[in-house]
Short mmCIF file of C-alpha atoms and ligand atoms in Angstrom, two decimals:
data_model
loop_
_atom_site.label_atom_id
_atom_site.label_comp_id
_atom_site.label_asym_id
_atom_site.label_seq_id
_atom_site.Cartn_x
_atom_site.Cartn_y
_atom_site.Cartn_z
CA MET A 9 -36.71 24.47 8.24
CA GLN A 10 -36.72 25.98 4.83
CA ALA A 11 -37.97 23.68 2.14
CA ILE A 12 -36.46 22.76 -1.17
CA PHE A 13 -37.35 22.83 -4.59
CA ALA A 14 -35.55 20.88 -7.15
CA ARG A 15 -35.90 20.67 -10.96
CA GLN A 16 -34.31 17.26 -10.58
CA VAL A 17 -34.18 15.28 -7.87
CA LEU A 18 -32.77 11.09 -7.58
CA LEU A 19 -35.70 9.99 -5.49
CA ALA A 20 -35.58 6.09 -4.38
CA ASP A 21 -37.48 4.90 -7.21
CA GLY A 22 -35.56 6.98 -9.85
CA TRP A 23 -35.52 10.35 -10.99
CA ALA A 24 -37.99 13.11 -10.98
CA ARG A 25 -38.92 17.15 -11.99
CA ASP A 26 -39.88 19.50 -9.61
CA VAL A 27 -39.96 17.91 -6.57
CA ARG A 28 -40.24 19.68 -3.25
CA VAL A 29 -38.45 18.68 0.01
CA LEU A 30 -39.58 19.22 3.61
CA PRO A 31 -37.45 18.69 6.00
CA GLY A 32 -39.05 18.03 9.82
CA PRO A 33 -36.90 19.73 12.74
CA ASP A 34 -35.90 15.97 13.28
CA GLY A 35 -33.85 16.60 10.23
CA ARG A 36 -35.38 14.04 8.72
CA ILE A 37 -37.37 14.47 5.61
CA ALA A 38 -40.92 14.83 6.41
CA VAL A 39 -42.92 15.25 3.06
CA ILE A 40 -41.90 15.05 -0.57
CA GLU A 41 -44.13 16.63 -2.91
CA ARG A 42 -43.60 15.46 -6.99
CA ALA A 43 -45.00 17.52 -10.24
CA ALA A 44 -44.90 20.38 -7.28
CA ALA A 45 -44.39 24.12 -7.99
CA PRO A 46 -41.82 26.07 -5.65
CA GLY A 47 -43.09 27.82 -2.44
CA PRO A 48 -42.29 31.41 -2.05
CA GLY A 49 -39.64 30.85 0.94
CA ASP A 50 -38.22 27.89 -1.01
CA HIS A 51 -34.41 26.94 -1.36
CA ARG A 52 -34.22 26.58 -5.24
CA ALA A 53 -32.01 24.30 -6.51
CA ALA A 54 -31.08 22.58 -10.24
CA VAL A 55 -30.07 18.85 -9.17
CA LEU A 56 -30.71 17.35 -5.70
CA LEU A 57 -29.45 14.14 -4.79
CA PRO A 58 -28.98 12.12 -1.72
CA ALA A 59 -25.53 13.44 -0.52
CA LEU A 60 -23.05 10.22 0.76
CA ALA A 61 -21.55 9.42 3.69
CA ASN A 62 -17.93 9.19 4.06
CA LEU A 63 -16.98 5.79 5.96
CA HIS A 64 -13.41 6.01 7.26
CA SER A 65 -11.22 8.75 8.38
CA HIS A 66 -8.37 9.71 10.11
CA ALA A 67 -9.29 13.57 10.80
CA PHE A 68 -5.45 13.67 12.24
CA GLN A 69 -3.64 12.63 9.37
CA ARG A 70 -5.29 15.72 7.05
CA ALA A 71 -2.26 17.76 8.27
CA MET A 72 0.41 15.19 6.86
CA ALA A 73 -1.31 15.00 3.31
CA GLY A 74 1.36 15.44 0.54
CA LEU A 75 4.49 15.22 3.38
CA THR A 76 5.36 11.73 3.05
CA GLU A 77 5.77 12.00 -0.60
CA ARG A 78 10.04 11.39 -0.53
CA ARG A 79 11.28 8.10 -1.47
CA GLY A 80 13.53 7.15 1.73
CA ARG A 81 16.13 4.59 1.60
CA GLY A 82 15.12 1.09 0.13
CA ARG A 83 11.27 0.43 -1.15
CA ASP A 84 9.08 2.63 0.07
CA SER A 85 6.08 1.23 1.30
CA PHE A 86 3.00 1.43 3.27
CA TRP A 87 4.99 0.24 6.45
CA THR A 88 7.37 3.02 6.06
CA TRP A 89 4.66 5.58 5.56
CA ARG A 90 3.36 4.37 9.03
CA GLU A 91 6.10 5.33 10.64
CA LEU A 92 6.40 8.39 9.26
CA MET A 93 2.55 8.87 10.55
CA TYR A 94 3.68 7.56 14.09
CA ARG A 95 5.97 10.48 14.37
CA PHE A 96 3.45 12.90 13.09
CA ALA A 97 0.55 11.59 15.34
CA ALA A 98 3.51 11.86 18.42
CA VAL A 99 3.24 15.49 18.79
CA LEU A 100 -0.45 16.81 18.38
CA THR A 101 -2.30 18.32 21.42
CA PRO A 102 -5.83 18.31 21.83
CA ASP A 103 -6.13 21.84 20.34
CA ASP A 104 -4.06 20.72 17.34
CA LEU A 105 -6.41 17.53 16.51
CA GLN A 106 -9.84 19.93 17.10
CA ALA A 107 -8.54 22.18 14.57
CA ILE A 108 -7.08 19.44 11.62
CA ALA A 109 -10.51 17.47 12.28
CA ALA A 110 -12.82 20.80 12.27
CA GLN A 111 -10.84 21.76 8.90
CA VAL A 112 -11.59 18.26 6.92
CA GLN A 113 -14.71 17.97 8.20
CA VAL A 114 -15.34 21.47 6.28
CA GLU A 115 -13.84 19.77 3.39
CA MET A 116 -15.26 16.60 3.11
CA LEU A 117 -19.03 18.68 3.53
CA GLU A 118 -18.07 20.76 0.84
CA ALA A 119 -16.88 17.88 -1.34
CA GLY A 120 -20.50 17.04 -0.96
CA TYR A 121 -19.99 14.08 2.10
CA ALA A 122 -22.84 14.91 4.70
CA ALA A 123 -21.33 12.22 7.21
CA VAL A 124 -18.16 10.93 8.47
CA ALA A 125 -17.00 7.62 10.05
CA GLU A 126 -14.50 8.98 12.31
CA PHE A 127 -12.15 6.02 13.07
CA HIS A 128 -10.21 7.47 16.02
CA TYR A 129 -7.40 6.32 17.34
CA LEU A 130 -5.10 8.73 18.91
CA HIS A 131 -6.73 8.58 22.45
CA HIS A 132 -4.05 9.51 25.33
CA ALA A 133 -1.12 12.14 25.77
CA PRO A 134 2.20 11.62 24.21
CA ASP A 135 3.49 9.49 27.10
CA GLY A 136 1.13 6.98 26.86
CA ALA A 137 -1.24 8.38 30.27
CA ASP A 138 -5.20 9.37 30.23
CA TYR A 139 -5.76 12.80 29.64
CA ASP A 140 -7.52 14.26 32.95
CA ASP A 141 -10.51 13.32 30.85
CA ILE A 142 -9.71 9.59 29.29
CA GLY A 143 -12.08 11.24 26.33
CA GLU A 144 -10.43 14.44 25.71
CA MET A 145 -9.55 13.44 21.97
CA SER A 146 -13.15 12.43 21.39
CA ALA A 147 -14.28 15.15 22.63
CA ARG A 148 -12.50 17.17 20.46
CA ILE A 149 -13.29 15.05 17.84
CA ALA A 150 -16.94 15.83 18.65
CA ALA A 151 -16.53 19.88 19.36
CA ALA A 152 -15.43 19.58 15.67
CA ALA A 153 -18.84 17.99 14.63
CA GLY A 154 -20.57 20.43 16.54
CA GLU A 155 -18.96 23.85 14.93
CA THR A 156 -19.03 22.09 11.88
CA GLY A 157 -22.40 20.28 11.60
CA ILE A 158 -21.22 17.15 9.79
CA GLY A 159 -23.07 14.01 10.77
CA LEU A 160 -20.69 11.82 13.03
CA THR A 161 -20.40 8.38 13.57
CA HIS A 162 -17.65 8.38 16.15
CA LEU A 163 -15.67 5.18 16.16
CA PRO A 164 -13.10 5.22 19.28
CA VAL A 165 -10.78 2.44 18.50
CA LEU A 166 -9.66 -0.28 20.27
CA TYR A 167 -6.02 -1.10 19.94
CA ALA A 168 -4.29 -3.28 21.71
CA GLN A 169 -1.00 -4.69 20.93
CA GLY A 170 2.05 -3.82 18.62
CA GLY A 171 1.24 -6.52 15.70
CA ALA A 172 -0.16 -10.03 15.09
CA GLY A 173 0.62 -12.56 17.92
CA ALA A 174 1.15 -10.42 21.06
CA LYS A 175 3.34 -7.72 20.11
CA PRO A 176 4.09 -5.30 22.53
CA LEU A 177 3.25 -1.18 21.71
CA SER A 178 5.86 0.31 19.99
CA GLU A 179 6.67 4.00 21.08
CA GLY A 180 5.16 5.08 18.40
CA GLN A 181 1.51 3.39 19.15
CA ARG A 182 1.58 4.54 22.96
CA ARG A 183 -0.83 7.22 22.06
CA PHE A 184 -3.13 4.27 21.03
CA GLY A 185 -3.27 1.36 23.69
CA CYS A 186 -5.83 0.53 25.17
CA ASP A 187 -6.94 -2.37 27.16
CA PHE A 188 -10.65 -4.21 27.98
CA ASP A 189 -11.12 -1.95 31.01
CA ARG A 190 -9.82 1.27 29.44
CA TYR A 191 -11.52 0.83 26.47
CA ASP A 192 -14.83 0.71 28.56
CA ARG A 193 -14.12 3.95 29.81
CA LEU A 194 -12.75 5.49 27.08
CA MET A 195 -16.57 4.46 25.44
CA ASP A 196 -18.07 6.29 28.34
CA ALA A 197 -16.49 9.29 28.23
CA ALA A 198 -16.71 9.02 24.04
CA ALA A 199 -20.68 8.64 24.54
CA ARG A 200 -20.70 11.63 26.87
CA ALA A 201 -19.14 13.48 23.97
CA ILE A 202 -21.64 12.32 21.33
CA ALA A 203 -24.56 12.73 23.69
CA ALA A 204 -23.83 16.80 23.44
CA LEU A 205 -24.03 16.72 19.21
CA PRO A 206 -27.54 16.24 17.41
CA ALA A 207 -29.67 12.76 17.24
CA ASP A 208 -28.27 12.02 13.81
CA CYS A 209 -24.57 11.52 15.39
CA ARG A 210 -23.47 8.25 17.16
CA LEU A 211 -21.24 5.78 18.36
CA GLY A 212 -19.97 2.97 17.22
CA ILE A 213 -16.53 0.75 17.83
CA ALA A 214 -13.62 -0.03 16.00
CA PRO A 215 -11.28 -2.78 16.79
CA HIS A 216 -8.14 -1.70 15.00
CA SER A 217 -7.68 -4.73 13.41
CA LEU A 218 -6.86 -8.35 13.93
CA ARG A 219 -3.39 -7.80 14.15
CA ALA A 220 -3.70 -4.79 16.65
CA THR A 221 -5.93 -6.97 19.11
CA THR A 222 -6.64 -10.67 19.98
CA PRO A 223 -9.55 -13.30 19.34
CA GLU A 224 -10.15 -12.72 23.08
CA LEU A 225 -10.48 -9.40 23.31
CA LEU A 226 -12.40 -9.07 20.30
CA ARG A 227 -15.26 -11.67 21.26
CA ALA A 228 -15.14 -9.57 24.82
CA VAL A 229 -15.60 -6.38 23.21
CA THR A 230 -18.38 -7.10 20.68
CA ALA A 231 -20.13 -8.89 23.30
CA ARG A 232 -19.88 -5.57 25.53
CA PHE A 233 -21.13 -3.16 22.67
CA THR A 234 -24.07 -4.67 21.33
CA GLU A 235 -25.19 -1.67 19.23
CA GLY A 236 -24.20 0.69 16.55
CA PRO A 237 -21.83 -0.30 14.14
CA VAL A 238 -18.38 -2.24 14.31
CA HIS A 239 -15.59 -1.00 12.14
CA ILE A 240 -12.04 -3.06 11.74
CA HIS A 241 -9.19 -2.94 9.05
CA ILE A 242 -9.17 -6.25 7.92
CA ALA A 243 -6.59 -7.40 4.93
CA GLU A 244 -5.29 -3.94 3.96
CA GLN A 245 -1.53 -5.50 2.93
CA MET A 246 -0.44 -8.87 1.74
CA GLN A 247 2.19 -8.57 4.70
CA GLU A 248 -0.87 -8.85 6.99
CA VAL A 249 -2.83 -11.60 5.68
CA ARG A 250 0.91 -13.50 6.11
CA ASP A 251 0.86 -12.54 9.22
CA ILE A 252 -2.49 -13.24 10.59
CA GLU A 253 -2.42 -16.61 8.42
CA ALA A 254 0.94 -17.29 10.38
CA TRP A 255 -1.10 -16.63 13.79
CA LEU A 256 -4.24 -17.64 13.84
CA GLY A 257 -3.90 -20.25 11.01
CA THR A 258 -6.32 -18.59 8.23
CA ARG A 259 -6.23 -15.25 6.05
CA PRO A 260 -7.87 -12.49 7.97
CA VAL A 261 -11.21 -12.40 6.01
CA ASP A 262 -12.03 -16.03 6.47
CA TRP A 263 -10.84 -15.95 10.32
CA LEU A 264 -13.52 -13.15 10.94
CA LEU A 265 -16.29 -14.51 9.53
CA ALA A 266 -16.06 -17.52 11.05
CA ASN A 267 -15.21 -16.43 14.46
CA LEU A 268 -17.46 -13.56 15.17
CA PRO A 269 -20.84 -12.46 14.26
CA VAL A 270 -20.70 -10.47 11.50
CA ASP A 271 -23.50 -8.51 9.94
CA GLU A 272 -25.14 -5.69 8.66
CA ARG A 273 -23.59 -3.66 11.48
CA TRP A 274 -19.92 -4.78 10.43
CA CYS A 275 -17.92 -2.56 8.15
CA LEU A 276 -14.67 -4.06 6.75
CA ILE A 277 -12.20 -1.46 5.82
CA HIS A 278 -9.95 -2.68 3.38
CA ALA A 279 -10.57 -5.89 2.41
CA THR A 280 -8.32 -5.22 -0.26
CA HIS A 281 -6.45 -9.13 -0.35
CA MET A 282 -9.32 -11.63 -0.45
CA THR A 283 -9.86 -15.43 -2.03
CA ALA A 284 -12.70 -15.65 -4.12
CA ALA A 285 -14.63 -17.74 -1.12
CA GLU A 286 -13.75 -15.09 1.27
CA THR A 287 -15.05 -12.58 -1.57
CA ALA A 288 -18.59 -14.19 -2.16
CA ALA A 289 -18.65 -15.13 1.97
CA LEU A 290 -18.55 -11.33 2.62
CA ALA A 291 -20.78 -10.11 0.35
CA ARG A 292 -23.76 -13.00 2.26
CA SER A 293 -22.53 -11.54 5.44
CA GLY A 294 -24.52 -8.54 4.93
CA ALA A 295 -21.43 -6.34 6.27
CA THR A 296 -20.17 -3.14 3.88
CA ALA A 297 -16.85 -3.37 2.08
CA GLY A 298 -15.10 0.02 3.25
CA LEU A 299 -13.12 1.10 0.28
CA CYS A 300 -10.67 3.95 -0.07
CA PRO A 301 -9.50 3.92 -3.18
CA ILE A 302 -7.16 7.12 -3.07
CA THR A 303 -5.22 6.24 0.41
CA GLU A 304 -5.18 2.61 -1.30
CA ALA A 305 -3.52 3.79 -3.99
CA ASN A 306 -1.19 6.57 -2.34
CA LEU A 307 -0.20 3.64 0.16
CA GLY A 308 -0.04 0.85 -2.76
CA ASP A 309 -2.26 -1.14 -1.37
CA GLY A 310 -3.96 -3.22 -4.09
CA PHE A 311 -7.37 -3.77 -5.94
CA PHE A 312 -10.27 -4.90 -4.59
CA PRO A 313 -12.34 -7.41 -6.03
CA ILE A 314 -15.07 -5.15 -6.47
CA GLU A 315 -16.14 -7.29 -9.38
CA GLY A 316 -16.90 -10.39 -8.21
CA PHE A 317 -18.25 -8.87 -4.63
CA ALA A 318 -20.83 -6.90 -6.93
CA THR A 319 -21.93 -9.76 -8.44
CA ALA A 320 -22.33 -11.30 -5.57
CA GLY A 321 -24.55 -8.77 -3.99
CA GLY A 322 -21.84 -7.03 -1.92
CA THR A 323 -22.57 -3.64 -0.15
CA TRP A 324 -19.87 -1.35 -0.66
CA GLY A 325 -19.04 2.21 0.51
CA ILE A 326 -16.11 5.12 0.19
CA GLY A 327 -13.71 6.15 2.48
CA SER A 328 -11.33 8.92 2.56
CA ASP A 329 -9.29 7.16 5.12
CA SER A 330 -5.75 8.99 5.54
CA ASN A 331 -7.44 12.22 3.99
CA VAL A 332 -4.45 12.72 1.71
CA ARG A 333 -7.36 14.24 -0.69
CA ILE A 334 -10.86 14.89 -0.27
CA ALA A 335 -12.62 14.44 -2.93
CA LEU A 336 -15.78 12.86 -3.34
CA ALA A 337 -16.21 12.22 -7.17
CA GLU A 338 -12.15 11.40 -7.41
CA GLU A 339 -12.62 8.31 -5.09
CA LEU A 340 -15.59 6.76 -7.15
CA ARG A 341 -13.81 7.54 -10.73
CA LEU A 342 -10.21 5.99 -9.17
CA LEU A 343 -12.39 3.21 -8.11
CA GLU A 344 -13.63 2.73 -11.35
CA TYR A 345 -10.55 3.19 -13.38
CA GLY A 346 -8.43 0.87 -11.50
CA GLN A 347 -10.75 -1.78 -12.56
CA ARG A 348 -10.92 -0.80 -15.84
CA LEU A 349 -7.02 -0.68 -15.89
CA VAL A 350 -6.56 -4.00 -14.63
CA SER A 351 -9.21 -6.02 -16.41
CA GLN A 352 -8.87 -4.01 -19.80
CA SER A 353 -12.48 -3.34 -19.68
CA ARG A 354 -14.84 -1.18 -19.12
CA ALA A 355 -18.17 -0.16 -17.12
CA VAL A 356 -16.73 -2.86 -14.70
CA ILE A 357 -20.08 -3.11 -12.09
CA CYS A 358 -22.46 -1.90 -13.97
CA PRO A 359 -25.77 -3.83 -15.34
CA GLU A 360 -25.94 -4.12 -18.91
CA ASP A 361 -27.97 -0.59 -20.48
CA ALA A 362 -26.92 1.35 -17.10
CA SER A 363 -25.03 4.29 -16.33
CA ASN A 364 -21.90 4.05 -14.62
CA GLY A 365 -22.15 6.86 -12.70
CA ARG A 366 -25.19 5.90 -11.18
CA THR A 367 -24.43 2.52 -10.56
CA LEU A 368 -21.34 3.66 -8.35
CA TYR A 369 -23.30 6.30 -6.51
CA GLU A 370 -26.36 4.86 -5.47
CA ALA A 371 -24.12 1.78 -4.32
CA ALA A 372 -21.72 4.36 -2.26
CA ALA A 373 -24.56 5.56 -0.41
CA ALA A 374 -26.74 2.79 0.24
CA GLY A 375 -23.04 1.19 1.90
CA GLY A 376 -21.88 4.39 3.07
CA ALA A 377 -25.61 4.87 5.20
CA ARG A 378 -25.13 1.45 6.19
CA ALA A 379 -21.90 1.50 7.53
CA LEU A 380 -22.30 4.70 9.58
CA GLY A 381 -25.55 3.00 11.30
CA ARG A 382 -27.71 6.19 9.35
CA GLN A 383 -30.89 6.19 8.20
CA ALA A 384 -29.82 8.22 4.96
CA GLY A 385 -28.37 7.44 1.51
CA MET A 386 -31.92 7.88 -0.48
CA ILE A 387 -34.31 10.51 -0.83
CA ALA A 388 -37.24 9.40 0.89
CA GLU A 389 -39.58 10.16 3.85
CA GLY A 390 -38.45 9.49 6.83
CA TYR A 391 -34.83 9.18 5.81
CA LEU A 392 -32.70 11.87 7.40
CA ALA A 393 -32.26 14.63 4.87
CA ASP A 394 -28.57 14.32 4.20
CA LEU A 395 -29.01 15.98 0.71
CA VAL A 396 -26.43 17.65 -1.82
CA ALA A 397 -27.38 20.16 -4.68
CA LEU A 398 -25.31 20.22 -8.06
CA ASP A 399 -24.84 23.60 -9.63
CA GLY A 400 -26.95 23.45 -12.74
CA ASP A 401 -24.78 26.18 -14.76
CA ALA A 402 -21.72 23.77 -14.34
CA LEU A 403 -20.18 22.51 -17.79
CA ALA A 404 -20.17 19.59 -17.29
CA LEU A 405 -23.55 19.13 -16.51
CA ASP A 406 -25.24 21.45 -19.47
CA GLY A 407 -28.25 19.85 -21.25
CA ARG A 408 -27.76 16.83 -19.22
CA THR A 409 -30.91 15.11 -17.56
CA GLY A 410 -31.18 12.24 -15.12
CA ASP A 411 -28.28 9.17 -15.18
CA ALA A 412 -26.16 11.85 -17.42
CA LEU A 413 -25.74 14.14 -14.77
CA LEU A 414 -24.17 11.71 -12.41
CA ASP A 415 -21.72 10.69 -15.40
CA GLY A 416 -20.63 14.07 -15.75
CA TRP A 417 -20.21 15.12 -12.56
CA ILE A 418 -18.04 11.85 -11.56
CA PHE A 419 -16.14 11.03 -15.30
CA ALA A 420 -16.18 14.98 -16.31
CA GLY A 421 -16.13 17.31 -13.14
CA ASP A 422 -14.96 17.61 -9.89
CA ASP A 423 -16.22 18.63 -6.56
CA ARG A 424 -16.44 22.16 -7.38
CA LEU A 425 -19.81 21.02 -9.06
CA VAL A 426 -21.16 20.94 -5.61
CA ALA A 427 -23.62 23.82 -4.96
CA ASP A 428 -25.12 23.15 -1.04
CA VAL A 429 -25.31 20.35 1.64
CA TRP A 430 -27.57 19.57 4.22
CA SER A 431 -26.67 17.17 6.78
CA ALA A 432 -29.57 15.82 8.95
CA GLY A 433 -31.44 18.83 7.33
CA ARG A 434 -28.44 21.23 8.56
CA HIS A 435 -27.67 23.65 5.79
CA VAL A 436 -24.39 23.60 5.81
CA VAL A 437 -22.88 24.50 2.48
CA SER A 438 -24.38 27.12 0.57
CA ALA A 439 -22.75 28.11 -3.15
CA GLY A 440 -20.18 25.93 -2.69
CA CYS A 441 -18.62 27.08 0.54
CA HIS A 442 -19.44 26.07 4.30
CA ALA A 443 -19.99 29.13 6.77
CA ALA A 444 -17.06 28.42 8.68
CA ARG A 445 -14.67 27.87 6.09
CA ASP A 446 -12.39 31.55 6.53
CA ALA A 447 -12.21 30.80 10.71
CA VAL A 448 -11.35 26.99 10.46
CA ALA A 449 -9.05 27.19 7.99
CA ALA A 450 -7.40 29.88 9.90
CA ARG A 451 -6.97 27.91 12.81
CA PHE A 452 -6.02 25.31 10.93
CA ARG A 453 -3.42 27.05 8.80
CA THR A 454 -1.56 28.20 12.37
CA VAL A 455 -1.53 24.48 13.22
CA LEU A 456 0.12 22.99 10.13
CA ARG A 457 2.89 26.13 10.15
CA ARG A 458 4.00 25.33 13.94
CA LEU A 459 3.94 21.74 12.81
CA MET A 460 6.16 22.16 9.50
CA ALA A 461 8.58 24.41 11.93
CA ALA A 462 8.80 22.02 14.36
ZN1 ZN B 6 -7.55 3.31 7.92
#
């Protein structure tokens, strides 16, 4: 493996100058040399950071990005958006899914993410029947990851009912549906697909939400799968909170924490609508809060109470969810700006005398790694070599050192500052470009044109 020599590096204990990072053949950082001189074959970088994990993606939705911005009759909402998403999901073939997933993974890597948690619910044929291989669609997500080199945490979704209170699946949901036994077979097949990928890739489970499962199923599935991450959509919309309260008697986060063994394996996506007591309890649980600022803004979800959550010591990370934009710096910036607009103040979660950029970045790095079940998120020996190098010639970084580099990237720059990315030591992005960018984009373009013409 090629060593990396960087002038400025954010290590686990802070910034250091002139550091050599040596990844081992297992994709982990074998040695870190401080105050080092560059070796003859080293990759040279100006600024080296731990790369983030994207903790929430629905890959196929990348192909409908920007296509849901026409207002229909009445009030547009998450629920009207969801109807459009269902119509779109109904026509995708396995080849389509693989092409779209590869495209979005290339974009994620070029944005500076080294890994992604794919919350995958498009399981079955359009009529709801099993494919010949029940794990066909999971295998396509895995094949895309094999091509792009992204670190994949694959999360097959358990989607059992159409809504709170045992509503049947709608026609638009029949490609998603599983009962316990079907899900068990699907997980077996998905495990075989993931086994073909590098060792950092892994499998977890994703009960879709309280509204799409039942208390009995949630208990059964969490008892059956006792290793790996557990992700769930929890309280994205006020309608969802009211439906769960009417059905189960308490608000969704309250119910989940009281009824299931929520701990560090868990990631609660869109814990947007919580009381102060729920916020503190979630922080204490050790679970990660999965925040998706661009999608949550696009869908009109609401604001996550990050100030109270961070003060209580909560762990959080970011995800690109609907993939309407793949933009790492923008996710963090929008998270912070949303809170500023609401609170009419600045530097909302940053401790006194600390940098906003560094506070946001390090929190998202730690939370993303925890959510993916990935020993990453910091540059330290033994950790996966998930690394991102920034372009030292970029004007937004000129003359800056230390924390000011992260403030410059997140608040004054964008993902064009990303020069190189390594995922578990795989050097997947060089000079801002993924090696397979053109081939992947050509396949994606073919799929898009056919979908747009349909
Ligand atoms: Zn989602």
